[in-house]
Short mmCIF file of C-alpha atoms in Angstrom, two decimals:
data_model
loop_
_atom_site.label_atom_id
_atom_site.label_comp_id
_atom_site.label_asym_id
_atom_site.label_seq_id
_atom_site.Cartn_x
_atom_site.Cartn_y
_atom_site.Cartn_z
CA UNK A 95 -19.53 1.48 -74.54
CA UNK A 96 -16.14 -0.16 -74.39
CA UNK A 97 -15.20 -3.58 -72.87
CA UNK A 98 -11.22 -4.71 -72.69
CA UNK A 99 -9.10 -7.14 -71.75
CA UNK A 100 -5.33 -7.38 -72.07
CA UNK A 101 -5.07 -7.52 -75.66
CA UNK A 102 -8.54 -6.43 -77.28
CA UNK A 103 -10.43 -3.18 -77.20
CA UNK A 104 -14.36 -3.84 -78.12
CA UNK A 105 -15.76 -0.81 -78.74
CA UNK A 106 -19.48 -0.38 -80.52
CA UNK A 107 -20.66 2.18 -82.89
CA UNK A 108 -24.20 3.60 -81.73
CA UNK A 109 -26.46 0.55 -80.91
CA UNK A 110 -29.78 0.35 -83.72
CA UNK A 111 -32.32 -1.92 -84.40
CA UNK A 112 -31.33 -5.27 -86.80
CA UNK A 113 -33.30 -6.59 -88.97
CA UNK A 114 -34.63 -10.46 -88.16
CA UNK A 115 -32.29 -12.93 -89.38
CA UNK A 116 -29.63 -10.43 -90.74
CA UNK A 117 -26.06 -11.75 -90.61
CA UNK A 118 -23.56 -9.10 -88.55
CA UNK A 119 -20.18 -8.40 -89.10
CA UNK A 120 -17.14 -6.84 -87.18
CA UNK A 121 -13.87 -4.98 -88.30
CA UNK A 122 -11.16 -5.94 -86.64
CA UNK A 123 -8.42 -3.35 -86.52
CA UNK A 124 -5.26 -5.01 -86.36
CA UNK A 125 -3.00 -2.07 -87.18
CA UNK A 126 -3.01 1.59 -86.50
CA UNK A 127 -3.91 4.07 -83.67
CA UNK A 128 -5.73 1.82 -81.31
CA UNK A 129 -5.53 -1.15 -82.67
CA UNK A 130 -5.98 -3.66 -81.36
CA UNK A 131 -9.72 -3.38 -81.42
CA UNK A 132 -13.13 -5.36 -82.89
CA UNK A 133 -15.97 -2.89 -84.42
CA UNK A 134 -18.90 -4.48 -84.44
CA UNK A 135 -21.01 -3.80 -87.53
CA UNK A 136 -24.77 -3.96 -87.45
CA UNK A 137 -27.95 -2.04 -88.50
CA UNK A 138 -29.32 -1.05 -91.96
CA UNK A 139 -28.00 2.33 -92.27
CA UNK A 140 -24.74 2.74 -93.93
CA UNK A 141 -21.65 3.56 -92.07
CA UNK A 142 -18.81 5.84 -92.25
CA UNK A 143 -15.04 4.82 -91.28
CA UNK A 144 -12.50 7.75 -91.61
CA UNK A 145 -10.66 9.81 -89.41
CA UNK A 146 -13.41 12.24 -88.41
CA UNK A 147 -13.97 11.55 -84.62
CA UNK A 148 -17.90 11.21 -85.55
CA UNK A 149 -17.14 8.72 -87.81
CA UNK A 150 -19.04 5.48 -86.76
CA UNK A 151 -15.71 3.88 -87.06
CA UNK A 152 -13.34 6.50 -86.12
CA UNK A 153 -9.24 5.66 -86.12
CA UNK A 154 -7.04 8.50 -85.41
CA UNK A 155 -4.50 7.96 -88.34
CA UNK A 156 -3.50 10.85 -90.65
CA UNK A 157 -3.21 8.52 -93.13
CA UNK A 158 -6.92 7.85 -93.18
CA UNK A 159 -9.25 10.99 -94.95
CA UNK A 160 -11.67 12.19 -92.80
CA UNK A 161 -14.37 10.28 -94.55
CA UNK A 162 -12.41 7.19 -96.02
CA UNK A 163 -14.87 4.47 -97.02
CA UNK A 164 -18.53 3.71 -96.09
CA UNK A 165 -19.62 0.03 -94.68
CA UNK A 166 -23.65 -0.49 -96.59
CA UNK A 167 -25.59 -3.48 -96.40
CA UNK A 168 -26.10 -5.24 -100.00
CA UNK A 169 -28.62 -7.69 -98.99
CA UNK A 170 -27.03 -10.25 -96.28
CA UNK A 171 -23.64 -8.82 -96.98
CA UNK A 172 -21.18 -5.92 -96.37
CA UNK A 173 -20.49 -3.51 -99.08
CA UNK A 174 -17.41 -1.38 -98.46
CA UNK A 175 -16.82 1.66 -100.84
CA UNK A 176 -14.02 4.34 -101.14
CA UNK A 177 -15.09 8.23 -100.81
CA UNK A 178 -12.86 9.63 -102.57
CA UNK A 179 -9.77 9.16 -100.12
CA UNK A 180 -6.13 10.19 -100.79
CA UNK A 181 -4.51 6.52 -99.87
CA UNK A 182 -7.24 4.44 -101.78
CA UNK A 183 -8.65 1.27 -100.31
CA UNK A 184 -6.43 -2.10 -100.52
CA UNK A 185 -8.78 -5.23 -100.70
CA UNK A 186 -6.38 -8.04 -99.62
CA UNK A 187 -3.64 -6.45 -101.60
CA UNK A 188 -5.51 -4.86 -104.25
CA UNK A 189 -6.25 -1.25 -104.37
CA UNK A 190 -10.20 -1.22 -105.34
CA UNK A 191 -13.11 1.49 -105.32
CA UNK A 192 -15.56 -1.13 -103.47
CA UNK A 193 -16.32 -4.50 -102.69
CA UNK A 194 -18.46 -6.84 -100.82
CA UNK A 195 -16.60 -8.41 -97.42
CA UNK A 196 -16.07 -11.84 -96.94
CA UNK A 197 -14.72 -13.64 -94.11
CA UNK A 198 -10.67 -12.71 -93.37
CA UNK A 199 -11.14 -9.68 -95.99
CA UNK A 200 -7.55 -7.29 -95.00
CA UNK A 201 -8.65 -3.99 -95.59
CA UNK A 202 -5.73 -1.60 -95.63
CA UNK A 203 -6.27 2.05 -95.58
CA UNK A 204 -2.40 3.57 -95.87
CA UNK A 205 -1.07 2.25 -92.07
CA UNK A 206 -4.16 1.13 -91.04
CA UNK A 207 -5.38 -2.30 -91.28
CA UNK A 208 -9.11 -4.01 -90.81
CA UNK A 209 -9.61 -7.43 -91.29
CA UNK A 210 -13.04 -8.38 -91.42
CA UNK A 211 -15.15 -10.91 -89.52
CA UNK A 212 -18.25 -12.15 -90.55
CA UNK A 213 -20.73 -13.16 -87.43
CA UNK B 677 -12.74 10.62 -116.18
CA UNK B 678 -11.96 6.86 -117.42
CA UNK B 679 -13.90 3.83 -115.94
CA UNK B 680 -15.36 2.14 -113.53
CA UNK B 681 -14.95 -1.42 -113.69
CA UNK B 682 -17.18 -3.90 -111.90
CA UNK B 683 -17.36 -7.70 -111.68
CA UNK B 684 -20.46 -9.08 -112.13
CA UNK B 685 -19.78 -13.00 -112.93
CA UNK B 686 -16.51 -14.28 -112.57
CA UNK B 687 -17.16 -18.01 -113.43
CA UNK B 688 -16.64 -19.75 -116.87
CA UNK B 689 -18.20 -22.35 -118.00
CA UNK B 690 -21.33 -22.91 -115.30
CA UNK B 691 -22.74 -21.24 -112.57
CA UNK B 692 -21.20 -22.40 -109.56
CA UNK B 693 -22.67 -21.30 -106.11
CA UNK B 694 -21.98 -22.90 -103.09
CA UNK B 695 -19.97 -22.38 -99.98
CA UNK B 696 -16.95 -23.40 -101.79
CA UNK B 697 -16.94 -20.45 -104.49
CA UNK B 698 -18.39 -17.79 -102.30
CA UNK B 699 -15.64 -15.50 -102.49
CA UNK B 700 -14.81 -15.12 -105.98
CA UNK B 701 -18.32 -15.61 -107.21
CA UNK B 702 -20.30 -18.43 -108.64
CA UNK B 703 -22.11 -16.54 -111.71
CA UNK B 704 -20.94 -17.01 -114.75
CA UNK B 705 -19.20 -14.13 -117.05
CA UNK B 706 -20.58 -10.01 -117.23
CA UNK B 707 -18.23 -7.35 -116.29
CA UNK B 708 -20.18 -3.50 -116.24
CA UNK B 709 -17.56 -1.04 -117.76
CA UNK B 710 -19.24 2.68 -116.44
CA UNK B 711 -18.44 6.15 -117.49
CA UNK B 712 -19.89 8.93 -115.81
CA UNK B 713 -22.89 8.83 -118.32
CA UNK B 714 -22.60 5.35 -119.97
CA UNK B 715 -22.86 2.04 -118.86
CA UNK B 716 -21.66 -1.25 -121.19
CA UNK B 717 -21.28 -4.34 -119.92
CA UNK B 718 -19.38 -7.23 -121.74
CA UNK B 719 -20.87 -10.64 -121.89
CA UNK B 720 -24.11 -12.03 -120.51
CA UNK B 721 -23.64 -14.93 -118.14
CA UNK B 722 -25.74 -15.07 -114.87
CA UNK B 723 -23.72 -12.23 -113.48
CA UNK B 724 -26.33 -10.17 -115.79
CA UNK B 725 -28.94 -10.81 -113.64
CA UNK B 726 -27.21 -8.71 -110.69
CA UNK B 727 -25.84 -6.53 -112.96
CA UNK B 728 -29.79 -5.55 -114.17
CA UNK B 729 -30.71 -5.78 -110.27
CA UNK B 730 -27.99 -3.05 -108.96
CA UNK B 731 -29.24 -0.93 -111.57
CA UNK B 732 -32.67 -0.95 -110.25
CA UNK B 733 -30.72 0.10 -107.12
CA UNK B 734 -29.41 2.56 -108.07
CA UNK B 735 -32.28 3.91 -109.82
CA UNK B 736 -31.78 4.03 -113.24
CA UNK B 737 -35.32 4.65 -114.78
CA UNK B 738 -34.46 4.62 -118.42
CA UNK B 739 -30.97 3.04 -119.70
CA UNK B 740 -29.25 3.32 -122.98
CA UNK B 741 -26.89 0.68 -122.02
CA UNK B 742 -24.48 -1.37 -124.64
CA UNK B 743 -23.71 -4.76 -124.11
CA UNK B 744 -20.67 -6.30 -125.74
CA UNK B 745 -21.02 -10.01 -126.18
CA UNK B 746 -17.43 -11.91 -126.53
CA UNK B 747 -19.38 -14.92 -128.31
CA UNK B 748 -22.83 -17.24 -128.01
CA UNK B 749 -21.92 -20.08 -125.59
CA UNK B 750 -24.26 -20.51 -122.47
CA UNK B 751 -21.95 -19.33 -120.15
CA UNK B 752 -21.70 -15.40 -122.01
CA UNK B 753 -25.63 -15.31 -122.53
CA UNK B 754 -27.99 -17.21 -120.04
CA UNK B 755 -28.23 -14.23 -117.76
CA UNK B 756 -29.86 -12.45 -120.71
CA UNK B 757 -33.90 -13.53 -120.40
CA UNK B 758 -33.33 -12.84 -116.74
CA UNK B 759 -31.71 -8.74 -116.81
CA UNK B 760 -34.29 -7.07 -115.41
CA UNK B 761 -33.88 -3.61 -117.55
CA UNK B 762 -34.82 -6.04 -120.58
CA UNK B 763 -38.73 -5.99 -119.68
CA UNK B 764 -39.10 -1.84 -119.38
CA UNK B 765 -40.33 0.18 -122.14
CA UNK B 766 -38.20 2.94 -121.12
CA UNK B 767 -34.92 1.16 -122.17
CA UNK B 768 -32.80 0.60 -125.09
CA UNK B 769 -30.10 -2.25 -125.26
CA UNK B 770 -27.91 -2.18 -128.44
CA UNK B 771 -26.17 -5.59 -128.66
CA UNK B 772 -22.69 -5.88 -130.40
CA UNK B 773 -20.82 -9.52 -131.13
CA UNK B 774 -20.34 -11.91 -133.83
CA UNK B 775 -21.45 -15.86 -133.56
CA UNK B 776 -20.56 -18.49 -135.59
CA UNK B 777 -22.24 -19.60 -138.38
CA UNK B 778 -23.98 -16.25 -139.30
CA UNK B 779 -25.79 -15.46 -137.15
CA UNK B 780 -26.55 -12.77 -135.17
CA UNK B 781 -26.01 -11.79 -131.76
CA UNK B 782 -29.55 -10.63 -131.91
CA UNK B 783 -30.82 -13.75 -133.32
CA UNK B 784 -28.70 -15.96 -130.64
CA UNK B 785 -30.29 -13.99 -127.73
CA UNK B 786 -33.90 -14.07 -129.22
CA UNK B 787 -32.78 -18.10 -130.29
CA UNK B 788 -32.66 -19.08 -126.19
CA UNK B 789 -36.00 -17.29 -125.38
CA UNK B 790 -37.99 -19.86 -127.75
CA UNK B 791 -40.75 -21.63 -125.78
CA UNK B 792 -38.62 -24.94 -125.70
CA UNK B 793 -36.22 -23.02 -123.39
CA UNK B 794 -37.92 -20.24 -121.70
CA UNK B 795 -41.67 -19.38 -121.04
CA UNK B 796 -40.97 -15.16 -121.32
CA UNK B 797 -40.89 -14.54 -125.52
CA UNK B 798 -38.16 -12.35 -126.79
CA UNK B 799 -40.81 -10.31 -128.82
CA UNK B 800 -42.56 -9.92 -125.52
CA UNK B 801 -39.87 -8.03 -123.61
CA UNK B 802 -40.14 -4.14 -123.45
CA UNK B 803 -37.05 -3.26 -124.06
CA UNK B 804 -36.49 -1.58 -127.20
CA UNK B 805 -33.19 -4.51 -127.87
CA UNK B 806 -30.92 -2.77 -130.94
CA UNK B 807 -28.76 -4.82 -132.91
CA UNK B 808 -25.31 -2.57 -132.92
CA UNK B 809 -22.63 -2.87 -135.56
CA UNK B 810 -19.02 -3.70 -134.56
CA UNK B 811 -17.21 -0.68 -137.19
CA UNK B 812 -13.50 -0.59 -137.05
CA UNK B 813 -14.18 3.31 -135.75
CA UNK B 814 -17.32 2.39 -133.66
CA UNK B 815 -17.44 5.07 -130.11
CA UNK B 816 -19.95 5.24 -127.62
CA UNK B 817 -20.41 7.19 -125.59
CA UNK B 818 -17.20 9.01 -126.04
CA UNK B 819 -15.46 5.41 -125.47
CA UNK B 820 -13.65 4.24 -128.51
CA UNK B 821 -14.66 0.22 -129.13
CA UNK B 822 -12.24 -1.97 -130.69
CA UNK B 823 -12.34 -6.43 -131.07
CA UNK B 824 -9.67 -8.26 -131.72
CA UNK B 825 -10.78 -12.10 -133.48
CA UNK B 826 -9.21 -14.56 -130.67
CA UNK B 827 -8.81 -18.52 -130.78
CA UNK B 828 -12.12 -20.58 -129.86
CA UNK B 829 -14.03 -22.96 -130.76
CA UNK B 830 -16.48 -20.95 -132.56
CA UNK B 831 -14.47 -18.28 -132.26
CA UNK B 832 -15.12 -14.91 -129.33
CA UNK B 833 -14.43 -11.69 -129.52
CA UNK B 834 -11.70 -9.43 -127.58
CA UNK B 835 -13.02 -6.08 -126.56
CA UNK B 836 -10.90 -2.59 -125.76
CA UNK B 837 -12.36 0.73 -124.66
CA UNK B 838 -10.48 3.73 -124.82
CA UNK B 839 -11.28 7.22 -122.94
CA UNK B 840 -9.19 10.14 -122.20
CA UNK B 841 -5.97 8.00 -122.29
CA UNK B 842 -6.99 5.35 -120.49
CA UNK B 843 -7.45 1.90 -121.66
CA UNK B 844 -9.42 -1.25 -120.17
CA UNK B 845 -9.55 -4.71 -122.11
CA UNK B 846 -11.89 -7.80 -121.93
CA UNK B 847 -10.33 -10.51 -123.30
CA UNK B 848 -12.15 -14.42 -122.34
CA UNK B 849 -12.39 -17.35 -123.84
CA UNK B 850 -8.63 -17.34 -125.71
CA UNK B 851 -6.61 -20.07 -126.10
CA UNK B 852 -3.78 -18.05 -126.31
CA UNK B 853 -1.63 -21.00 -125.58
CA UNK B 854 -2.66 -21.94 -129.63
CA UNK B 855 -1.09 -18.56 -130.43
CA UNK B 856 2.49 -18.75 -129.03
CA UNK B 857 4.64 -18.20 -131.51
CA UNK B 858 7.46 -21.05 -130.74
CA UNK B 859 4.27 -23.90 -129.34
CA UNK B 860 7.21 -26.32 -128.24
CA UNK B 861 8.44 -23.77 -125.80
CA UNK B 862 6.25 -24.24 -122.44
CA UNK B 863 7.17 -28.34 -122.54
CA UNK B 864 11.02 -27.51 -123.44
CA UNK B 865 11.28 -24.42 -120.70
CA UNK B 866 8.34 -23.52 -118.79
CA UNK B 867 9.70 -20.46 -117.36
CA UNK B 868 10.46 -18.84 -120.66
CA UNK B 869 8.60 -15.86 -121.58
CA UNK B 870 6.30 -17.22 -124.28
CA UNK B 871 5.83 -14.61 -126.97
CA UNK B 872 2.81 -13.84 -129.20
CA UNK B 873 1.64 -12.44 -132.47
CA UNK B 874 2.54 -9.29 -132.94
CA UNK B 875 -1.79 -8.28 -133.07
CA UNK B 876 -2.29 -9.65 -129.80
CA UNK B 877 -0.04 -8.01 -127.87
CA UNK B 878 -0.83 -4.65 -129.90
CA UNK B 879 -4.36 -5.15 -128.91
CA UNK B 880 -3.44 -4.99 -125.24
CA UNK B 881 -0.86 -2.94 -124.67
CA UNK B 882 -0.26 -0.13 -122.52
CA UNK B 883 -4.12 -1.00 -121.13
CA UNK B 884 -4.41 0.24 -117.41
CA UNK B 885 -6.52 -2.89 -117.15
CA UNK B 886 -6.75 -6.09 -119.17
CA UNK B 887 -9.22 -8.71 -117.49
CA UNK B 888 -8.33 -11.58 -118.69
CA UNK B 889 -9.61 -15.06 -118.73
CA UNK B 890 -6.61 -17.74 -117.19
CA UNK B 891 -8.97 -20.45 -116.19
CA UNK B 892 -6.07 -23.20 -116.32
CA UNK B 893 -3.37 -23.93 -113.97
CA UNK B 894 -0.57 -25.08 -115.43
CA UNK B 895 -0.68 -28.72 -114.89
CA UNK B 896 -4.35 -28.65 -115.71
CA UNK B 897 -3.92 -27.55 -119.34
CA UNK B 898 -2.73 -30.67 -120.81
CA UNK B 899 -5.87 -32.65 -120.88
CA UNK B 900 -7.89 -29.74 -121.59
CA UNK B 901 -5.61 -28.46 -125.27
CA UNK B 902 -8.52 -27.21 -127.84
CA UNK B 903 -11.13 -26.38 -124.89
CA UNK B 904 -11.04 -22.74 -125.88
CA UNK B 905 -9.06 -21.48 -123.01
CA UNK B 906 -5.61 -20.83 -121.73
CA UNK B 907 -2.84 -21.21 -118.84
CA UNK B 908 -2.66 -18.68 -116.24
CA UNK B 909 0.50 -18.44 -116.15
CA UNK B 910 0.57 -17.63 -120.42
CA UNK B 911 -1.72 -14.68 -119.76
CA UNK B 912 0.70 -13.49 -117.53
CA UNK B 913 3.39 -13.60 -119.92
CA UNK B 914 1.14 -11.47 -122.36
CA UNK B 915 0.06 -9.10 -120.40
CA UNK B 916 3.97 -8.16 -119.63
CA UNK B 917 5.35 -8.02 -122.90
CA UNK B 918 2.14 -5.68 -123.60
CA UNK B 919 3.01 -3.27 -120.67
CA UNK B 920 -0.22 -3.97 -119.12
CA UNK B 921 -0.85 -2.31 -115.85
CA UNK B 922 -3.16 -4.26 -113.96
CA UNK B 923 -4.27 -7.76 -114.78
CA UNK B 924 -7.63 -9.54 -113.37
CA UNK B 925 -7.74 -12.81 -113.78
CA UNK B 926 -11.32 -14.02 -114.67
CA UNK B 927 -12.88 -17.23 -116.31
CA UNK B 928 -12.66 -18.99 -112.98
CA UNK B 929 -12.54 -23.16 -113.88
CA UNK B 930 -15.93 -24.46 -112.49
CA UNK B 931 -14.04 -27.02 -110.17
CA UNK B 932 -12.14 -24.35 -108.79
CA UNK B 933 -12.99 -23.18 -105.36
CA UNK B 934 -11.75 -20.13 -103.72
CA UNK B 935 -8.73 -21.65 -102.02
CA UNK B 936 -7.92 -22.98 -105.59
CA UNK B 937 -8.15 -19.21 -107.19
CA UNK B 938 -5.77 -17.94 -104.51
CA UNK B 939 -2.96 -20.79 -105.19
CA UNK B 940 -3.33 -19.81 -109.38
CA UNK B 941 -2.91 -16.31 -108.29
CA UNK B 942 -0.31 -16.96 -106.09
CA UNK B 943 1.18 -19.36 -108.83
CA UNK B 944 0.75 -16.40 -111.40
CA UNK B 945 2.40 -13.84 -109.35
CA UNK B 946 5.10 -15.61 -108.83
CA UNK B 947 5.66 -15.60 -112.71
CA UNK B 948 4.99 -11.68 -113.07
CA UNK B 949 7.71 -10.96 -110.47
CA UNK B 950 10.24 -12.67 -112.95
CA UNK B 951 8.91 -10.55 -115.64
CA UNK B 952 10.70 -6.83 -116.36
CA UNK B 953 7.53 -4.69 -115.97
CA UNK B 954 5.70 -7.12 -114.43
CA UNK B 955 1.74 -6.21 -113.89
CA UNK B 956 -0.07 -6.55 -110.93
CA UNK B 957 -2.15 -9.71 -110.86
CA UNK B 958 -5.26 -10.70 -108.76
CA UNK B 959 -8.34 -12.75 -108.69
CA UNK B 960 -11.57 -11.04 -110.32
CA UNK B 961 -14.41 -11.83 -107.49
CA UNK B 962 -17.77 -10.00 -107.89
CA UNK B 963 -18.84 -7.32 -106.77
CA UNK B 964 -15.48 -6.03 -106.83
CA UNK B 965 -14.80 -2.35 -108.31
CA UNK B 966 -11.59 -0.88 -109.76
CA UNK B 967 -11.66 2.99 -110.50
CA UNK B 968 -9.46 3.44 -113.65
CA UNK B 969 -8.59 7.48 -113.41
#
């Protein structure tokens, strides 16, 4: 489900259970196909982001691989990891293999940028 | 092939957690260098204690891991009594460094489990703990091991591994501002690229990654000469004139808070871009992971 207003798409991946007291985040796509739009990130199972329209974050950007990076919970915190993509994964700048998120992370995936938004 | 490179504690000198030093990390110095089939790690500050957690993740049942200590102070071997892989039976650690006055790195890490300090004994942990022998032709692994002798008080140890043409290199706790060749030169022109013994820069160069520790801006390092550690911005001037690729700054100064690691950064960029083949520099933070393929 999808709410909008003038400037900001909020779109969901598939709604599952949280555990108590776990702390959400959101990925805020601020460039590329669609942006501008706010992923919310929640659950226990780990995520995929990539081009592949079943991706639970799904951007349609030929520069993204079809399964770019996954999103996995590390305890209260985000851990993003590359899959093997052909543009690599830029942490604020710095092309990594993974990372844990923190709040105002830029995540640039060749023209498509995430920044990340702890909630 | 090559590595994977993970940072595990970031922090020199004490831990430092808090609100303040949440994104760069608040543990205090271990860095996980992984091949496909072996892990080392360099250093044992509190960062060891996540380190020996995420292997449990990952499900490592019996390790034959190598763990390169750069020298004895607290802040390179506190995490030890606490790495969880220490208490199985199914594991072998083989230890490498050199401390100050004789003794052993074995010794050191058994010395800080004495009852005064710690109610778990060394003898008492399951780990079969192997003191390993720092040879000038020493490979494990298939990952060739060098040191390089660097300027402390007590003196550390500089580490490089080599595989399949690529090159990563630990290098914390250097003064290397004791070590520049013309010492008047930072007060007479700041900007100047400062220039090293000729064993230093041989020791880095051409590394795809050289991790670094730069815990001093440069209008910090005046009251702090002799502490053991250097300026950012001379690490910077190093790792050009040794063709270094990448360059992660690590060592973070305990009163240094993540808005404070981004201006040294900044400042140290800055400096790079003025330098003909200028590496990339950033902030280690842990839990970050650089592929080096």
């Amino acid at each position: 489900m999808a709410q909008s207003d003038e400037k900001t798409v909020v779109t969901s991946v598939k709604p599952r259970a949280e555990s108590a007291g776990s702390r959400q985040g959101a990925l805020e796509l601020a460039a590329g196909p669609g942006a501008p739009t706010t992923y919310p990130l929640g659950g226990n199972r780990p995520l995929l982001l990539g081009r592949d329209p079943a991706a639970d974050v799904s951007v349609a950007s030929n520069e993204l691989s079809r399964r770019h990076c996954r999103l996995e919970r590390v305890g209260q915190d985000w851990l993003v990891t590359d899959l093997g993509s052909v543009n690599g994964l830029h942490l604020n700048g710095v092309r990594i293999h993974s990372a844990l998120l923190h709040e105002g992370d830029r995540l640039q995936m060749g023209e498509v940028l995430f920044v990340f938004r702890e909630r | 092939m090559g590595f994977f490179v993970r940072f595990w504690g970031t922090r020199g000198s004490i831990p430092t957690p808090g609100s303040a030093t949440r994104r760069y990390g608040g543990n205090t110095a271990c860095l996980e260098v992984r091949t496909d089939d072996t892990v080392l790690a360099c250093d044992g500050g509190t960062g060891l204690r996540e380190l020996g957690l995420d292997l449990q993740r990952r499900g490592h049942r019996s390790l034959d891991m190598h763990l390169f200590f750069s020298h004895g102070h607290w802040d390179h071997i506190q995490g030890f009594p606490f790495f969880v892989p220490a208490y199985s039976a199914a594991n072998r650690l083989h230890v490498y460094g050199r401390v100050s006055g004789g003794r052993t790195v074995h010794a050191l890490l058994s010395g800080q489990m004495e009852s005064a300090y710690f109610p778990v004994r060394f003898a008492d942990l399951g780990a079969g703990i192997v003191p390993g022998e720092l040879t000038p032709d020493l490979s494990v692994g298939g990952v060739r091991v060098r040191t390089l002798e660097q300027n402390h008080p007590g003196g550390s140890l500089g580490y490089s591994f080599e595989r399949d043409g690529h090159k990563v290199c630990y290098c914390t706790d250097s003064e290397l501002d004791q070590q520049i060749e013309d010492p008047e030169l930072p007060a007479r022109d700041p900007a100047a690229q400062r220039s090293f013994p000729k064993e230093i820069v041989d020791f880095v160069a051409g590394a795809d990654l050289l991790v670094a520790d730069a815990q001093y801006m440069d209008h910090e390092y005046a009251r702090r000469v002799g502490w053991g550690h250097p300026r950012g911005s001379t690490v910077v001037d190093l790792a050009a004139a040794a063709g270094v690729r990448r360059l992660a700054l690590t060592h973070h100064d305990p009163m240094h808070t993540d808005e404070d690691v981004e201006a040294h950064v900044e400042a140290c960029r800055e400096r790079a871009a003025t330098r003909p083949g200028a590496p990339e520099v950033f902030a280690a933070r842990e839990w970050m992971e650089l592929k080096i393929a």
